[in-house]
Coordinates of C-alpha atoms (C1' of nucleotides) in Angstrom, one line a residue:
Chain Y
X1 CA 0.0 0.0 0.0
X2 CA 2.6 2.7 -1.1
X3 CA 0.7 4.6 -4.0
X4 CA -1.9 7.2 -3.3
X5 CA -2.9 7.7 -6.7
X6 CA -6.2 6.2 -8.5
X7 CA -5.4 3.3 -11.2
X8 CA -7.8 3.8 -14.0
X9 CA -8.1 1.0 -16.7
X10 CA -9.7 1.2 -20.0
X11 CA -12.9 -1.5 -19.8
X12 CA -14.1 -3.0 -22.9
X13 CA -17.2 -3.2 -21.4
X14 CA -18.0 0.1 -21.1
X15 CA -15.8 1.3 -23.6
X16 CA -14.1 4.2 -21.2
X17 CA -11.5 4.6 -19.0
X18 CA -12.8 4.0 -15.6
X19 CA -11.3 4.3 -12.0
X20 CA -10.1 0.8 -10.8
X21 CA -12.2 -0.6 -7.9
X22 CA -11.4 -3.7 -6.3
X23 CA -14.8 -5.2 -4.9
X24 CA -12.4 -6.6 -2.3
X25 CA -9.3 -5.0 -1.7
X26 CA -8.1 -7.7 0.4
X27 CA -7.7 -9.6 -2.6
X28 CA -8.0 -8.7 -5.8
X29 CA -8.4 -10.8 -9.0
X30 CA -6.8 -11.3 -12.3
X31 CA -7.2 -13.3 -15.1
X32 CA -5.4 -13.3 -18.2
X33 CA -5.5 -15.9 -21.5
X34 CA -2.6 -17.7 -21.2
X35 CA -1.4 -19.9 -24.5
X36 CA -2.3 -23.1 -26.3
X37 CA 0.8 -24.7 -26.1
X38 CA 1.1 -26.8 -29.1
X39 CA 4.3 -24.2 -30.8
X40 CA 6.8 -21.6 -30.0
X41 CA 5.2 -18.4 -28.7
X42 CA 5.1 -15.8 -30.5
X43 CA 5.8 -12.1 -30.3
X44 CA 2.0 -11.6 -30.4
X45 CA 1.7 -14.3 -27.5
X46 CA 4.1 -12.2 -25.3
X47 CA 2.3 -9.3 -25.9
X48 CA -0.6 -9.8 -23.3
X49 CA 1.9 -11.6 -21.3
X50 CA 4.3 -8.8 -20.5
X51 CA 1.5 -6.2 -20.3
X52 CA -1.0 -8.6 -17.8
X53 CA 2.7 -9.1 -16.1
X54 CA 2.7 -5.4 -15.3
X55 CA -0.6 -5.1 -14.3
X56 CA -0.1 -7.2 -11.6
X57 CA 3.0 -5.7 -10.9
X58 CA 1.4 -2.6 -10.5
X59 CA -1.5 -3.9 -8.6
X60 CA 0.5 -6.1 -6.6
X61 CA 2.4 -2.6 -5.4
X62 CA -1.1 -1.2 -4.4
X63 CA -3.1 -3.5 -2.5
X64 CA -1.9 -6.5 -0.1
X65 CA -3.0 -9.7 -2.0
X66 CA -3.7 -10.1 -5.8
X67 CA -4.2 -13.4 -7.2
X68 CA -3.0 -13.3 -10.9
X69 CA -4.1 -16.6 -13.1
X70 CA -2.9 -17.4 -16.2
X71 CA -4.4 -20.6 -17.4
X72 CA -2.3 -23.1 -19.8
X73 CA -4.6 -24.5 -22.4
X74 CA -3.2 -28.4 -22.9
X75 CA -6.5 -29.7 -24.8
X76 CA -6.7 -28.7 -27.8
X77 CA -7.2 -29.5 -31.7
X78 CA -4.5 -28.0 -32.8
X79 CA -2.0 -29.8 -29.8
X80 CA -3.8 -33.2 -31.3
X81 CA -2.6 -32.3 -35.1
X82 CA 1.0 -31.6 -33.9
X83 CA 1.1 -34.9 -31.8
X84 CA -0.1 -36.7 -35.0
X85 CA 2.0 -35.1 -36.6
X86 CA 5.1 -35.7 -34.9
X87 CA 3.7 -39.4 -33.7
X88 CA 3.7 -38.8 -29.8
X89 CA 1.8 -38.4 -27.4
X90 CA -0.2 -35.3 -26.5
X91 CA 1.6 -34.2 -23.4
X92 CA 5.0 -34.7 -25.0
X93 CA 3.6 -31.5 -27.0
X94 CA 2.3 -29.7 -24.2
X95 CA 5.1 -30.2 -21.5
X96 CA 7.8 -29.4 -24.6
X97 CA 6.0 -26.0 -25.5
X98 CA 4.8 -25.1 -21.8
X99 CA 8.4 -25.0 -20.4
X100 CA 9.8 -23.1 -23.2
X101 CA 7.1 -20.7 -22.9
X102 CA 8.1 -20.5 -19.4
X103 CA 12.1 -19.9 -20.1
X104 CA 11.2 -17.6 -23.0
X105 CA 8.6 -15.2 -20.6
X106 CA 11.3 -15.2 -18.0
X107 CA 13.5 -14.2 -20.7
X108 CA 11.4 -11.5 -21.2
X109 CA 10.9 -10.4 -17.6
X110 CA 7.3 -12.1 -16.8
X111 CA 6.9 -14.0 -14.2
X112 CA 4.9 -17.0 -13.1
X113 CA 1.2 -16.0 -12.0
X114 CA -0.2 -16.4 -8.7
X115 CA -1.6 -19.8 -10.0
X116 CA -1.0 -21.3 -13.6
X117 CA -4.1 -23.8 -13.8
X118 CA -4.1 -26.7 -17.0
X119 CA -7.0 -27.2 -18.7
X120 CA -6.3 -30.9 -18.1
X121 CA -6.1 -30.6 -14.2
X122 CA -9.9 -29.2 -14.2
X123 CA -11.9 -32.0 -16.0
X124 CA -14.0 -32.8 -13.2
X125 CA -15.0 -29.1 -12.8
X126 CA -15.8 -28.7 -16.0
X127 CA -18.2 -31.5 -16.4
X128 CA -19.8 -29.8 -13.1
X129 CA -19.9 -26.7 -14.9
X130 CA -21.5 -28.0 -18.1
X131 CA -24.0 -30.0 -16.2
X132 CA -25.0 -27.0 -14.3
X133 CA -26.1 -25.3 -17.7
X134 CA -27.6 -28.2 -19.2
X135 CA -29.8 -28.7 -16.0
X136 CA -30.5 -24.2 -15.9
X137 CA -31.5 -24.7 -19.4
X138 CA -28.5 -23.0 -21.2
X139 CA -27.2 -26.0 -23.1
X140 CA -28.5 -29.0 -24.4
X141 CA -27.2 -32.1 -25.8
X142 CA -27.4 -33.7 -29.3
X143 CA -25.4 -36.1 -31.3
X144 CA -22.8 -36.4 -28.1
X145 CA -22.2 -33.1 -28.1
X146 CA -22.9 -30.3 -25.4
X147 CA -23.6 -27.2 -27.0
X148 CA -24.3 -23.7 -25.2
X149 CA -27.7 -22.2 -26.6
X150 CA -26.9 -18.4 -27.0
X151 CA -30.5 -17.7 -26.9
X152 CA -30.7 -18.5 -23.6
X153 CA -28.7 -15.7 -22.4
X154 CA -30.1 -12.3 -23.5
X155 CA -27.1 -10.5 -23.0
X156 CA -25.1 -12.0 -25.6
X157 CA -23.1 -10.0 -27.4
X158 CA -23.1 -7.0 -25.0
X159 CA -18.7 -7.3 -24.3
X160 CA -18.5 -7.1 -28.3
X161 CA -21.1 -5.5 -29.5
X162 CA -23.1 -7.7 -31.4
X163 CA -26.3 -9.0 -32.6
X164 CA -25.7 -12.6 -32.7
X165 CA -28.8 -13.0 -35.3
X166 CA -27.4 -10.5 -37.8
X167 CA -23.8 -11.7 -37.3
X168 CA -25.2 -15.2 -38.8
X169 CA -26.5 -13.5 -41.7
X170 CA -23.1 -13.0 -42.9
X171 CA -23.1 -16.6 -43.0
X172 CA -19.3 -17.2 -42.7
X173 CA -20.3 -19.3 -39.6
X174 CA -20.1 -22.8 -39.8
X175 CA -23.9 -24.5 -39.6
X176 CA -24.5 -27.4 -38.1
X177 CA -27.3 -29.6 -38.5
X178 CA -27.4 -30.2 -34.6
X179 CA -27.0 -26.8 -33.5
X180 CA -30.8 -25.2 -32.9
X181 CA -28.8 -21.5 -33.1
X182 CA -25.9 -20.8 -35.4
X183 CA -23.8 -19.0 -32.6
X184 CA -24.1 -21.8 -30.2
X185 CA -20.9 -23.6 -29.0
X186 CA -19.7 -26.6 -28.4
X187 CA -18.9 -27.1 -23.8
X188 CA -18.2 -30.8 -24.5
X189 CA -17.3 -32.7 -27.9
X190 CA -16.6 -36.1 -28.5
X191 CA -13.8 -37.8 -29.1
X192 CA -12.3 -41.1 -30.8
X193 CA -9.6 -43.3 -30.1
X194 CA -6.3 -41.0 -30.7
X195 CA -7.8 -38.2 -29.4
X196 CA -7.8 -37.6 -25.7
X197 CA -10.7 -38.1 -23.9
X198 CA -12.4 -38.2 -20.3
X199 CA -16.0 -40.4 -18.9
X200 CA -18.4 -37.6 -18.6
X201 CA -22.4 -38.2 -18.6
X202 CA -22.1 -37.3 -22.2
X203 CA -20.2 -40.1 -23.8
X204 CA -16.0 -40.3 -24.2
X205 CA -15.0 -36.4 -24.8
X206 CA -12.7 -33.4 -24.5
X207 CA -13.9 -29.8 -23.2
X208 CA -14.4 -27.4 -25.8
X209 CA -12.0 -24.1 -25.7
X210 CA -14.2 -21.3 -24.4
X211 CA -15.5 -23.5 -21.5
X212 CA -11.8 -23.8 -19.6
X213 CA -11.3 -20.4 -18.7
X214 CA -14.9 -20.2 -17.4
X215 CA -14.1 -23.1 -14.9
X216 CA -10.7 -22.3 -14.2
X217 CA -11.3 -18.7 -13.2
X218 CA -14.3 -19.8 -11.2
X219 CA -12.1 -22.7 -9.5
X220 CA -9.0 -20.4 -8.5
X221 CA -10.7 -16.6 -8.4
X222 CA -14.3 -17.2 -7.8
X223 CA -17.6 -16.2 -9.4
X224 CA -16.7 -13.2 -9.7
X225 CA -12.9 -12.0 -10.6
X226 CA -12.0 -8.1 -11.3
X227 CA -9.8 -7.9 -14.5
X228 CA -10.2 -10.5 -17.3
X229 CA -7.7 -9.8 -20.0
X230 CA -6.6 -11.0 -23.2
X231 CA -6.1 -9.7 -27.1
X232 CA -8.3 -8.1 -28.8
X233 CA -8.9 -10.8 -31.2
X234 CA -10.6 -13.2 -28.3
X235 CA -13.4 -10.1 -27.5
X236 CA -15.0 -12.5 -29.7
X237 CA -16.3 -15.1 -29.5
X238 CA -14.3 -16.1 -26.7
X239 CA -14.6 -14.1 -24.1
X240 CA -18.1 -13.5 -25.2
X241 CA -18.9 -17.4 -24.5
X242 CA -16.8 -17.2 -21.3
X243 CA -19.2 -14.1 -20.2
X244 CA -22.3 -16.3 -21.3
X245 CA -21.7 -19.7 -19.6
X246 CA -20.1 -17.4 -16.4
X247 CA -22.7 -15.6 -16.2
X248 CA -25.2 -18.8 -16.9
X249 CA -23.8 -20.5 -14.3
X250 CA -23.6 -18.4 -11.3
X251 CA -27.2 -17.7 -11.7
X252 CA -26.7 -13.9 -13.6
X253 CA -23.7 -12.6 -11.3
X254 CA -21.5 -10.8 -13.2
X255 CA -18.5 -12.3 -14.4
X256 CA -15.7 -9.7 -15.0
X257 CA -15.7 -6.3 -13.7
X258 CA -13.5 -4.9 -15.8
X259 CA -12.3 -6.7 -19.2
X260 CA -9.2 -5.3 -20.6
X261 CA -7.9 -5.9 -24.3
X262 CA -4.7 -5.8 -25.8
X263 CA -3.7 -4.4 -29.5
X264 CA -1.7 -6.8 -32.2
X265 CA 1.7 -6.7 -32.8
X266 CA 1.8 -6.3 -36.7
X267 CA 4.9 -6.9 -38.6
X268 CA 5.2 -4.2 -41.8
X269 CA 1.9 -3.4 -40.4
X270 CA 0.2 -6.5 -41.2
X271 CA -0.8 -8.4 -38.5
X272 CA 1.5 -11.6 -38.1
X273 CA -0.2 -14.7 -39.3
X274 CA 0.9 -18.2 -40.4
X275 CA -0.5 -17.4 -43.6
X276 CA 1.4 -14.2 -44.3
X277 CA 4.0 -16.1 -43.1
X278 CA 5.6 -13.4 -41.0
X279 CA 5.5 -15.1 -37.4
X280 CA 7.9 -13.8 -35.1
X281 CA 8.9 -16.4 -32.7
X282 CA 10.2 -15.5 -29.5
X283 CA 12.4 -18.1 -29.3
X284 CA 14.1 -17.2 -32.2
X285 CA 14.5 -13.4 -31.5
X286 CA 16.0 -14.4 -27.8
X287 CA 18.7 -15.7 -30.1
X288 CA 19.8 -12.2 -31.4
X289 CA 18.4 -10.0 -29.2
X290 CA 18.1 -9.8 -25.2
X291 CA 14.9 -10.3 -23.6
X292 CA 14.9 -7.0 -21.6
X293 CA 15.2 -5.1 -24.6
X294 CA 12.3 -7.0 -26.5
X295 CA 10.2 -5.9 -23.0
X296 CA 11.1 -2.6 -23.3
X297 CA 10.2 -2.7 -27.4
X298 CA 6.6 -4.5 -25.8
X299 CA 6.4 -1.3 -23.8
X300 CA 7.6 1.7 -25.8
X301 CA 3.3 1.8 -27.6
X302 CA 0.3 1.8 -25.2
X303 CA -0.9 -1.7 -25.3
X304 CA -3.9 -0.8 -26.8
X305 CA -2.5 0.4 -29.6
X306 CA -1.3 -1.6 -32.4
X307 CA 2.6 -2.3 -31.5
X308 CA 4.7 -2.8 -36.1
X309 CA 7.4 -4.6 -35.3
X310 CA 10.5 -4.5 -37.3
X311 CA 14.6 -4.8 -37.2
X312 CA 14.6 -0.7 -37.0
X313 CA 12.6 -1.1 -33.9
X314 CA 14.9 -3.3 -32.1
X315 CA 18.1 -1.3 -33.5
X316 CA 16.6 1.9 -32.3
X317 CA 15.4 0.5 -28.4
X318 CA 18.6 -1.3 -28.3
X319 CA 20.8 1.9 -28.5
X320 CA 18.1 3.5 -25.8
X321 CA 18.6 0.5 -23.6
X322 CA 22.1 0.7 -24.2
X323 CA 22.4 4.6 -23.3
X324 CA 20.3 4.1 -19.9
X325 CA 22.5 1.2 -19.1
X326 CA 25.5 3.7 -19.7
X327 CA 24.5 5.8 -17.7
X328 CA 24.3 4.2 -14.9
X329 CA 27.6 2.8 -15.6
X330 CA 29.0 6.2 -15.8
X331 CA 27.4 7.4 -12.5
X332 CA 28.4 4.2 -10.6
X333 CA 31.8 4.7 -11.5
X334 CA 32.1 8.1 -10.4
X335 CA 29.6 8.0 -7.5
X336 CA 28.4 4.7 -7.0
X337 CA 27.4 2.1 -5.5
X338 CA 23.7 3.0 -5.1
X339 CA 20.5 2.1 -3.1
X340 CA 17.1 1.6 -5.2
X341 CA 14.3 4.8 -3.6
X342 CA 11.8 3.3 -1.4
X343 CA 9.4 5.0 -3.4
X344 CA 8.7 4.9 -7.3
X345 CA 8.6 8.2 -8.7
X346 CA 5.9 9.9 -8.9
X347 CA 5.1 10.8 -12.6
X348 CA 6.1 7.4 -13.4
X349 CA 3.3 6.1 -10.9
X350 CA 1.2 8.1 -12.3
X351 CA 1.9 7.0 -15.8
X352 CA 1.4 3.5 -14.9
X353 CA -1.8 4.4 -12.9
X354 CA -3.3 5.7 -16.1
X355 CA -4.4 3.2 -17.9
X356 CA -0.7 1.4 -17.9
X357 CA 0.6 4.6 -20.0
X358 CA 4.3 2.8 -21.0
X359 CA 5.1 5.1 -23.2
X360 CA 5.2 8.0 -20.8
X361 CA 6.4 6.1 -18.0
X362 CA 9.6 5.2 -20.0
X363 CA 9.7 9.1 -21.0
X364 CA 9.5 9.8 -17.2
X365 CA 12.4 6.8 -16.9
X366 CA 14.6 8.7 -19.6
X367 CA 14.1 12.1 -17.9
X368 CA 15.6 10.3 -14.8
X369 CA 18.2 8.7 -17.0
X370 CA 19.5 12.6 -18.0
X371 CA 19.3 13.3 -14.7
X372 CA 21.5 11.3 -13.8
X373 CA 24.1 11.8 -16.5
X374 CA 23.5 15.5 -15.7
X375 CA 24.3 14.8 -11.7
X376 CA 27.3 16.6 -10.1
X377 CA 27.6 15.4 -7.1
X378 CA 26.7 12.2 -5.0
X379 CA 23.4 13.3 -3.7
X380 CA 22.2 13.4 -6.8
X381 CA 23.2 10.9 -8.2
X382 CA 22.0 8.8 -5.5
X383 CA 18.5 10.5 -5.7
X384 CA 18.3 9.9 -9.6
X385 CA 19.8 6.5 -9.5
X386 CA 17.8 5.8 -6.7
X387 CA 14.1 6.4 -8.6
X388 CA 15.6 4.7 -11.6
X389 CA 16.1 1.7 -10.2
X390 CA 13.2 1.9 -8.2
X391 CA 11.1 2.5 -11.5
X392 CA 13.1 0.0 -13.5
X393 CA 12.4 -3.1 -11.0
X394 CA 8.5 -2.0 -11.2
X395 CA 8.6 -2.4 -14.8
X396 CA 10.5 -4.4 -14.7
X397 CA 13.9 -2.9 -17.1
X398 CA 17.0 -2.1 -15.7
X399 CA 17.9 -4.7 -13.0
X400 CA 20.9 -5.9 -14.6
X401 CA 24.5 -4.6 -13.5
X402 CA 25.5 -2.0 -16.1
X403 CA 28.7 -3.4 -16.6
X404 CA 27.8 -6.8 -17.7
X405 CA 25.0 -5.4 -19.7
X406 CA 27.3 -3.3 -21.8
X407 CA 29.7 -5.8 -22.0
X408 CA 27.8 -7.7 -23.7
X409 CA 28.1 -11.6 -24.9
X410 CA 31.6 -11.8 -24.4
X411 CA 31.3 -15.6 -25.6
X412 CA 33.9 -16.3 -28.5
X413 CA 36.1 -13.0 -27.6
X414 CA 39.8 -13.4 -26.4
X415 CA 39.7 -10.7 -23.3
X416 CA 43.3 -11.0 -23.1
X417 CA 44.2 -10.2 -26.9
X418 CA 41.6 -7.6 -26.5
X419 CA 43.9 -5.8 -23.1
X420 CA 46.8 -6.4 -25.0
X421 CA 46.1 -4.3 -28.1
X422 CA 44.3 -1.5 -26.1
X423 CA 47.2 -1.6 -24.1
X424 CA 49.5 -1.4 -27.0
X425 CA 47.2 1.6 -28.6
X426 CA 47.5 3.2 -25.7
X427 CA 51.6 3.1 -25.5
X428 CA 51.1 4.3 -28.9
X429 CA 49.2 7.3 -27.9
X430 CA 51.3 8.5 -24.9
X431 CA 54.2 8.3 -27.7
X432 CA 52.0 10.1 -30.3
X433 CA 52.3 7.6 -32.6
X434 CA 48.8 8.3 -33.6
X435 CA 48.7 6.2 -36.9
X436 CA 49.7 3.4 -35.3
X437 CA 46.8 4.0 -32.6
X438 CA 44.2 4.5 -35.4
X439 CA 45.1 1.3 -36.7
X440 CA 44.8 -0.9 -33.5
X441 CA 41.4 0.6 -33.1
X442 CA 40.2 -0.3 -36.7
X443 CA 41.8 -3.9 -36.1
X444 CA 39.3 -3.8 -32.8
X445 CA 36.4 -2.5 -34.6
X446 CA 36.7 -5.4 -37.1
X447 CA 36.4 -7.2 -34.7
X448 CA 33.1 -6.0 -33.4
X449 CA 34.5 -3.9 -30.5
X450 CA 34.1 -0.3 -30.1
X451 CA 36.7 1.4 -27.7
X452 CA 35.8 4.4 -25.4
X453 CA 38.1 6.6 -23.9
X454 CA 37.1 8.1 -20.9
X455 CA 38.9 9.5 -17.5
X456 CA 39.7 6.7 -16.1
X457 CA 41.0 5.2 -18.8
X458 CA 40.2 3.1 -22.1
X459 CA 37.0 1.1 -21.9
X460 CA 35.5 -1.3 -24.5
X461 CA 32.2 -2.4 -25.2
X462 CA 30.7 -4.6 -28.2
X463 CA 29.7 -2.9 -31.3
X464 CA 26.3 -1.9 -32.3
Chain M
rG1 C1' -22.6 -5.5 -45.1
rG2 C1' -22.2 -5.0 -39.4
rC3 C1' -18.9 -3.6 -35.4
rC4 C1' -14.2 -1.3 -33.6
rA5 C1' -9.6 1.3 -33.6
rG6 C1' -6.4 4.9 -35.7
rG7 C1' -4.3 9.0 -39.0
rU8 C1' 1.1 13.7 -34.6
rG9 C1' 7.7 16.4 -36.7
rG10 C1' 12.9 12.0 -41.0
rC11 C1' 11.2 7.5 -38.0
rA12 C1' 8.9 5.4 -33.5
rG13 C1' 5.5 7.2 -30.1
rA14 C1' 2.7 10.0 -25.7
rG15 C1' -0.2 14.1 -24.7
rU16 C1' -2.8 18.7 -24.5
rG17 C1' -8.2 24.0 -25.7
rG18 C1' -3.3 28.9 -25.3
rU19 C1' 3.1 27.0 -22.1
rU20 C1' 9.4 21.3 -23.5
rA21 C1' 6.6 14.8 -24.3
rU22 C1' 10.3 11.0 -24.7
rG23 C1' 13.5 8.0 -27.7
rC24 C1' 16.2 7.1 -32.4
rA25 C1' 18.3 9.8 -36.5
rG26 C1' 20.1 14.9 -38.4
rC27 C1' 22.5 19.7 -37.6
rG28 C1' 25.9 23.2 -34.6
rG29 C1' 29.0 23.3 -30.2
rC30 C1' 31.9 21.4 -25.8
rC31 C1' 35.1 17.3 -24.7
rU32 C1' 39.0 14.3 -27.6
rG33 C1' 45.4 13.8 -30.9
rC34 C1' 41.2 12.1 -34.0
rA35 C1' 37.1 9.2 -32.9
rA36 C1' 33.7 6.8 -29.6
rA37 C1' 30.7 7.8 -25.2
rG38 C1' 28.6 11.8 -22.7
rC39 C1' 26.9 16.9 -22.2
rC40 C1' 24.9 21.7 -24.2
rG41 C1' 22.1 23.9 -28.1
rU42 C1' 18.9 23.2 -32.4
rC43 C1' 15.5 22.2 -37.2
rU44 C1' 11.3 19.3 -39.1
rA45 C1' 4.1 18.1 -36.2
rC46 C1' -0.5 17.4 -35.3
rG47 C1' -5.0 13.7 -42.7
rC48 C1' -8.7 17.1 -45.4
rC49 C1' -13.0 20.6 -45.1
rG50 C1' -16.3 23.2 -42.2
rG51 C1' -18.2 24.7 -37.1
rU52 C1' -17.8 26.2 -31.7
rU53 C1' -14.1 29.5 -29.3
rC54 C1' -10.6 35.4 -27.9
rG55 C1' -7.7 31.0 -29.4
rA56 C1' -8.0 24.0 -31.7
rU57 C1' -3.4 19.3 -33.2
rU58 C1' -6.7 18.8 -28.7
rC59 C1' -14.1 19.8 -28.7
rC60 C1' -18.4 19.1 -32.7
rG61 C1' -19.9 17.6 -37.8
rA62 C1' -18.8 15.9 -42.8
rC63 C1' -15.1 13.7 -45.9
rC64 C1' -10.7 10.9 -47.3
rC65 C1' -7.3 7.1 -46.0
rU66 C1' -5.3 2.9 -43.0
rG67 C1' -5.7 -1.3 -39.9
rG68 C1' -8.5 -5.0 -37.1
rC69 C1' -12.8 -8.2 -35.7
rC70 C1' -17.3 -10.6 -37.5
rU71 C1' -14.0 -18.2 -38.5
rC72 C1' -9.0 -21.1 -34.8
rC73 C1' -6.2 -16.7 -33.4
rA74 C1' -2.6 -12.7 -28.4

RNA sequence: GGCCAGGUGGCAGAGUGGUUAUGCAGCGGCCUGCAAAGCCGUCUACGCCGGUUCGAUUCCGACCCUGGCCUCCA
């Protein structure tokens, strides 16, 4: 309980920013889409993930207890196909792409959620929950199937928008015979002999998508949570069915207080699809690029706007990251070591507060930054260093130690040879033999190492 | 067709009814043997047309353009 501010969040329901109010501040609830883990996540897939990741940082710094779940779907078509596909079995799939989503969001600065729930840990829950709507009415069963009936809940549609009679018209919906609406969907499908399966008083089957989250919010958060979050993309229909069979189930209380959406990352401004063919794993990019500066890249738009991702992008928030880092560098050399504030800084709170405004709070974190480069004394640098760390660990950017940061992967570089010709250079210098200094610091740079000469000496760092 | 975002300086990206966003790049200067890094200074802005207003990039209306959702999707 440190901030005094309000935190205002933009709800999709009401489409308005709206001042943030726990209905128990003792503990407050989150609940963000976590992935289907049947591939390599994605930049888009991070998105939400960094962004809920700061949310609850943020909350977490306001009130006592927040419970943050992000689920892990493990049942899905899709994880099927690639177990067919590779001729094991489904979990082999799902434990493989679960812990490297794990390793790359730590990569990235997320960490683990208050609880992590698997769609395949809550069958029992879910049959509960789908028996509950068949017996209030909301769903019926045909053909083995469990389908939700839409036109049981009049407020469908009300989180998107829609008319769920003149969306059908459209007709870009898949009919089927069974279904008595178009828009109803599937709580419980069956399955054959490959595919996984569980007893339920339906016949042999497997949950369908939009029915986990329902259960596994209700089992970890309750009937009612605060935040739901997600990507814009799952306003509908998911989150509209999670809303509907919620909502169906607790007998009409309200689901989600406030429902929070993130925008797409687009590549070239398209958004990244496996049929454009312009995926950006994370994986991949981790390869090249450090996590903390692929967070701060997350960051730098306001996550509901749409975030074009590009090399240009990463060159440009590399050299920021860089700077920052060097600053600190500078000002530990000459005034160092220093303690992280108590408190985070004020117009960076209040950035945060306002509907998680990144893109100011990392202006307010770079007017700290020249603050610090501009300090003359101890004092302030203490005082400047001091917020930016105390900022940086609530974001969650600028933890590392400077020096090792700039340093850089050092893997595959000969230190030693690296002393020895900066020493040489520098015996060239104090003799004036300037040419011949020139030309051990080309030799360097061909290397990939840029050289820096500053008060205390000559410094090196790696090359842009 | 229905619904929803958005068009800001070279680029990225906030924000505001009248006063510096911030970063990257550029330019001038300091520093340096020269660079690099850093610091100081500095040029490019608010899609188009109307309206409200003493004053609009910022509010209202029309228009043009871009992107997304409506199907698995972060």
């Amino acid at each position: 309980m440190t901030q005094t501010g309000l935190l205002q969040l933009y709800n999709t329901l009401k489409r308005e920013k709206q001042v943030f109010i726990p209905q128990d501040p003792e503990r407050v609830t989150l609940y963000a889409c976590g992935p289907t883990v049947y591939n390599y996540a994605h930049i888009g897939n991070a998105r939400p993930a960094v962004i809920f990741d700061l949310l609850y940082r943020v909350l977490s710094s306001i009130y006592p207890k927040v419970v943050y779940a992000r689920n892990i779907t493990d049942v899905d078509d899709k994880i099927n196909a690639a177990a067919a596909e590779e001729g094991v079995p489904i979990d082999v799939i799902s434990k493989r792409y679960s812990d490297a989503y794990h390793d790359d969001m730590a990569a990235l600065g997320v960490g683990l959620p208050t609880v992590e729930p698997r769609a395949t840990g809550h069958i029992p829950q879910m049959i509960d929950m789908i028996q509950r709507l068949v017996d209030s009415g909301h769903a019926y069963v045909t053909e083995g199937h469990v389908l939700f009936s839409v036109e049981s809940f009049a407020e469908y549609g009300s989180l998107s928008r829609r008319d769920v009679n003149e969306m059908i018209a459209g007709a870009r919906v898949e009919v089927s015979d069974f279904k008595h609406h178009p828009g109803d969907f599937v709580l419980w499908k069956p399955s054959q002999d490959p595919l996984p399966g569980w007893d339920s008083p339906w016949g042999w089957g497997r949950p369908g998508w939009h029915l986990e989250c329902s259960v596994m919010s209700e089992t970890h958060l309750g009937d009612t949570i605060d935040i739901h979050g997600g990507g814009q993309d799952l306003v509908f229909p998911h989150h509209e069915n999670e809303i509907a069979q919620s909502v169906c189930a607790h007998g009409g209380q309200t689901f989600a207080r406030y429902w929070m959406h993130n925008g797409f990352v687009t590549v070239n401004k398209r958004k990244m699809s496996k049929s454009l063919g312009n995926t950006l794993v994370v994986h991949e990019l981790l390869k090249k690029h450090k996590g903390e500066v692929l967070r701060y890249l997350l960051l730098s738009a306001h996550y509901r706007q749409p975030l074009d991702w590009s090399e240009e992008a990463l060159t440009r928030i590399q050299r920021t990251v860089d700077r920052i880092y060097g600053v600190l560098r500078d000002a530990d050399v000459n005034y160092g070591p220093f303690e992280t504030a108590d408190q985070v800084p004020a117009p960076f709170m209040s950035a945060l507060l306002d509907d998680l405004n990144t893109p100011d709070a990392l202006a307010q974190l770079n007017s700290i930054a020249r603050r610090l480069a501009k300090a003359g004394n101890r004092e302030e640098a203490q005082l400047a260093a001091g917020e930016l760390l105390a900022a940086g660990a609530l974001i969650g950017l600028f933890q590392h130690d400077p020096q090792e940061w700039l340093a850089g992967d050092t893997e595959g570089l000969d230190d030693a040879l690296i002393e020895q010709l900066i020493a040489e250079r520098n015996s060239a210098r104090v003799e004036k033999n300037f040419s011949r200094a020139d030309e051990i610091r080309d030799q360097l740079q061909a290397m990939g190492i840029t050289l820096e000469d500053v008060a205390g000496g000559t410094r090196w760092r790696r090359s842009d």
